[in-house]
GROMACS .gro file of C-alpha atoms in nm:
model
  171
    1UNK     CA    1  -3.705  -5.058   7.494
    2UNK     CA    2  -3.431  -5.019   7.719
    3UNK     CA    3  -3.530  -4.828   8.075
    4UNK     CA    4  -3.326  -4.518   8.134
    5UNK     CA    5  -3.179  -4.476   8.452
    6UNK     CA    6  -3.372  -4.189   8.655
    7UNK     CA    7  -3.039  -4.037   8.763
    8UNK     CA    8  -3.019  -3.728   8.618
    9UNK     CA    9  -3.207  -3.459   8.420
   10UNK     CA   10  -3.204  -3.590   8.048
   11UNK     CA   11  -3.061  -3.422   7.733
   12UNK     CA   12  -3.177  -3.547   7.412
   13UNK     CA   13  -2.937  -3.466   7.094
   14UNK     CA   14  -2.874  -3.511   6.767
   15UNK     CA   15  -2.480  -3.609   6.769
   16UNK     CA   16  -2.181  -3.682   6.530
   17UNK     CA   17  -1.875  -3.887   6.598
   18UNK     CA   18  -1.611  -3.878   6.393
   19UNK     CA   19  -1.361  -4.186   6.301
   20UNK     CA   20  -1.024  -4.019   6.197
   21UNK     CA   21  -0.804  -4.273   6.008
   22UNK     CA   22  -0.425  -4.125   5.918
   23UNK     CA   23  -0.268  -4.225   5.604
   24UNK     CA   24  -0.100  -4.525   5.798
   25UNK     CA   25  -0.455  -4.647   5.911
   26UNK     CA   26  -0.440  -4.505   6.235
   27UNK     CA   27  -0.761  -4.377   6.428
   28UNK     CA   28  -0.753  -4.033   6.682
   29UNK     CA   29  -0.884  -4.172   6.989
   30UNK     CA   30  -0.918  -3.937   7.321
   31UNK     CA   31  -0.831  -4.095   7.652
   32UNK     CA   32  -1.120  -3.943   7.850
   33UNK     CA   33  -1.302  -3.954   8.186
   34UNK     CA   34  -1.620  -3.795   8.380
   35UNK     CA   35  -1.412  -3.557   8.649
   36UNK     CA   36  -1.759  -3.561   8.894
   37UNK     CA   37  -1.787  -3.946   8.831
   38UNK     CA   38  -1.455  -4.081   8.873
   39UNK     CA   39  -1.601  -4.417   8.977
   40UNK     CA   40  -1.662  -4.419   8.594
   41UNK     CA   41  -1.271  -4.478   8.504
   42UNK     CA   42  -1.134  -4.376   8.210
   43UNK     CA   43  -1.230  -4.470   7.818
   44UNK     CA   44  -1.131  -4.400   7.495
   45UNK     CA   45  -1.308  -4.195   7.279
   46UNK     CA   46  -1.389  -4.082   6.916
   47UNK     CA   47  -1.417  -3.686   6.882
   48UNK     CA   48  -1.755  -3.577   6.807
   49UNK     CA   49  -2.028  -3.401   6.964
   50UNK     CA   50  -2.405  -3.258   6.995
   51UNK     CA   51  -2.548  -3.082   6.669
   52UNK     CA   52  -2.612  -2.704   6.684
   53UNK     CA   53  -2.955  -2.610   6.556
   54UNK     CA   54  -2.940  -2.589   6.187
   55UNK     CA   55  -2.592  -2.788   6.101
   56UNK     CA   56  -2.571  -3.067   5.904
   57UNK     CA   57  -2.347  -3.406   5.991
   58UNK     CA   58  -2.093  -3.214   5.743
   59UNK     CA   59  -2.095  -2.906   5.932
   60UNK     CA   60  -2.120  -3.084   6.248
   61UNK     CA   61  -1.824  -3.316   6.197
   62UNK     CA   62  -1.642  -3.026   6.048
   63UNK     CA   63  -1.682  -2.789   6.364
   64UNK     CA   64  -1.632  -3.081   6.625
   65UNK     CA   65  -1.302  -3.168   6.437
   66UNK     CA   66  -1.129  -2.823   6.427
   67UNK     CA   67  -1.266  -2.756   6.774
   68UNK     CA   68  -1.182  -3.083   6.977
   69UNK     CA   69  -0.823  -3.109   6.758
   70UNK     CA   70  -0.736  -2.850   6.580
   71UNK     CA   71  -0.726  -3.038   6.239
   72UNK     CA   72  -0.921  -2.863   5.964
   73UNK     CA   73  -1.098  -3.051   5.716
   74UNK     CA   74  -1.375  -2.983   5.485
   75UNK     CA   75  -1.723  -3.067   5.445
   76UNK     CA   76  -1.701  -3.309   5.092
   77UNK     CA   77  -1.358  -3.488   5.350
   78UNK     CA   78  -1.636  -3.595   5.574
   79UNK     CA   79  -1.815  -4.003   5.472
   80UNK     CA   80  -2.158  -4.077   5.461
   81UNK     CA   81  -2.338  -4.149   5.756
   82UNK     CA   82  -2.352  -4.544   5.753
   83UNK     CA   83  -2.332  -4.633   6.100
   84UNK     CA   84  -2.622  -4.510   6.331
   85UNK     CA   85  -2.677  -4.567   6.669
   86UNK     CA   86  -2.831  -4.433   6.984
   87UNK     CA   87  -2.674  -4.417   7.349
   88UNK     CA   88  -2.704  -4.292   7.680
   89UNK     CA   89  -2.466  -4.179   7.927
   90UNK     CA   90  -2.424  -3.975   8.217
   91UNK     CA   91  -2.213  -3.605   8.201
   92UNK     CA   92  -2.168  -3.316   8.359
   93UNK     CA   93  -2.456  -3.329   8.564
   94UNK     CA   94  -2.706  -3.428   8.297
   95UNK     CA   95  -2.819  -3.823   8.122
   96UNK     CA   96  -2.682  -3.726   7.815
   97UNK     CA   97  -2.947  -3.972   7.509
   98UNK     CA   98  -2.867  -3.902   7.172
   99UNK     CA   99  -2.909  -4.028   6.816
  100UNK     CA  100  -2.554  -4.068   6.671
  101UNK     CA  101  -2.420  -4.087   6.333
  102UNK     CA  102  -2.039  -4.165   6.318
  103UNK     CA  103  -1.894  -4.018   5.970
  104UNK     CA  104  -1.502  -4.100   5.872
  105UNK     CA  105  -1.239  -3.849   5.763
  106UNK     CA  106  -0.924  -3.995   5.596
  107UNK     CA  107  -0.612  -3.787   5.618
  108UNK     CA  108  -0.353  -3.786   5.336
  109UNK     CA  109  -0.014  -3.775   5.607
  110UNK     CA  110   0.054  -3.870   5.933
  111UNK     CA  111  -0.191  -3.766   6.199
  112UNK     CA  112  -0.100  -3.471   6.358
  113UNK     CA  113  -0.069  -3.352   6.727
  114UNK     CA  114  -0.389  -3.243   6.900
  115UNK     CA  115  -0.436  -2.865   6.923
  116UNK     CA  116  -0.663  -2.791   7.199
  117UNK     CA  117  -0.669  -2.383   7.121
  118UNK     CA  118  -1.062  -2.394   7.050
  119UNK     CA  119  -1.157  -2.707   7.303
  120UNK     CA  120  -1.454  -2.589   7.572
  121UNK     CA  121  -1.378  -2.559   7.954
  122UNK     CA  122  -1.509  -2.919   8.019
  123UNK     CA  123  -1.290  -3.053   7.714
  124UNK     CA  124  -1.020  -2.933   7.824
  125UNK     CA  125  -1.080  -3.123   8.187
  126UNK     CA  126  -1.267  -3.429   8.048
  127UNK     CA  127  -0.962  -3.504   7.737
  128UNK     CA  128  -0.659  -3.542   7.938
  129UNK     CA  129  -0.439  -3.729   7.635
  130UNK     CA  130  -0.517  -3.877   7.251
  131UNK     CA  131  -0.324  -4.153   7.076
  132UNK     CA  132  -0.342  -4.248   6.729
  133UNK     CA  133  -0.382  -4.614   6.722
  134UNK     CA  134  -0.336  -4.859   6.493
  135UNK     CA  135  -0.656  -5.005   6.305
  136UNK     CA  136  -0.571  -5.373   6.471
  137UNK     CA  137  -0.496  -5.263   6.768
  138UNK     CA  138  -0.829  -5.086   6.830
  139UNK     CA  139  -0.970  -5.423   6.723
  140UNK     CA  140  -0.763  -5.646   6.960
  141UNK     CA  141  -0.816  -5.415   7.228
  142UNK     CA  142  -0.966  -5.517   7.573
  143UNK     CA  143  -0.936  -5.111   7.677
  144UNK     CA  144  -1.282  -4.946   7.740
  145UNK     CA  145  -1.403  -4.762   7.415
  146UNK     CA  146  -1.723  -4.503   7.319
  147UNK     CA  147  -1.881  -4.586   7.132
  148UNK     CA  148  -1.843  -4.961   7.320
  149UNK     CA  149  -1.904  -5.131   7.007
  150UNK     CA  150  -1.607  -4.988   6.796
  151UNK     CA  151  -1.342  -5.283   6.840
  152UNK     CA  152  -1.639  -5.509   6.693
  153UNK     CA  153  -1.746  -5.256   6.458
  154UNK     CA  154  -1.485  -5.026   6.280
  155UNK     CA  155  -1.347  -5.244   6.087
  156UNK     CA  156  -1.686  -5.353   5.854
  157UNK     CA  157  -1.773  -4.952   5.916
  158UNK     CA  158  -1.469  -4.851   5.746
  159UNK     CA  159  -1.549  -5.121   5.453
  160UNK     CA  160  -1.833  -4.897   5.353
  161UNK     CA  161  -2.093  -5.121   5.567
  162UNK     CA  162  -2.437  -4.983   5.681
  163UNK     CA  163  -2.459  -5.007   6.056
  164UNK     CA  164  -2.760  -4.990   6.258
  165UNK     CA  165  -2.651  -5.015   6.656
  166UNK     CA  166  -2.878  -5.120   6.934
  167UNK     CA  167  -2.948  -4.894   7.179
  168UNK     CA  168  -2.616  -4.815   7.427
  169UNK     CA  169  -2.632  -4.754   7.799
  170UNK     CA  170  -2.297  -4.652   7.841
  171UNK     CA  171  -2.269  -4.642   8.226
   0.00000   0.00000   0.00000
């Protein structure tokens, strides 16, 4: 069992992330940073986020989607839950430690522009660009990702594997 830092009051969640792959195998990624940490840098992210009381992964994935981007899907456009993980990380005053499934959404065109109409206040600071990358580019990638593991891991995930992650202290 890894020790959690005693840095912060701690929020435990239930959370979805969602891998968005275009019809030219490109994956939605958010360029992202901590604005009261700035020490942290800047990552790359996959949208997704906590579970409301009573949501499913579908409706989860769903609402974080057309929130965070603006691109409406439906709940039977939303995969299975294969990779599972668990991670830690500090935001927004609080040690964020969640369990995490990550879901994929395939998109019949080109992926669109992000529209940030419905993002919260702290989206809306924390997102400051997105970029639809290529699947081997993510993979060859030396750029700082959450989850840390996807280089290493999207590609098997998106072959229909069953992932179980360690534990991730993510700063």
């Amino acid at each position: 069992m890894i020790e959690l830092p005693g840095d912060l009051p701690i929020l435990e969640r239930r959370a979805v992330r969602v891998v968005v792959v275009d019809h030219a195998d490109r994956v939605l990624l958010f360029h992202t940073r901590d604005p009261d940490r700035p020490a942290r840098g800047t990552w790359w992210e996959l949208p997704g986020g906590g579970m409301d009381p009573g949501e499913t992964y579908h409706d989860t994935a769903v609402r974080e989607l057309r929130e965070e981007t603006g691109i409406a899907v439906t709940a039977d456009q939303v995969g299975a839950p294969t990779w599972r993980r668990r991670a830690t990380f500090p935001h927004r005053q609080l040690r964020h430690v969640q369990d995490e499934v990550v879901v994929a959404v395939r998109l019949d065109g080109p992926g669109p522009d992000v529209d940030e109409t419905d993002r919260l206040d702290y989206e809306l600071e924390d997102y400051f660009g997105f970029r639809w990358w290529p699947l081997p580019e993510v993979v060859a990638s030396s750029a700082r990702f959450y989850p840390g593991q996807l280089p290493r891991l999207i590609t098997p995930f998106l072959a229909g594997e069953e992932i179980d992650e360690p534990f991730e202290l993510f700063s």
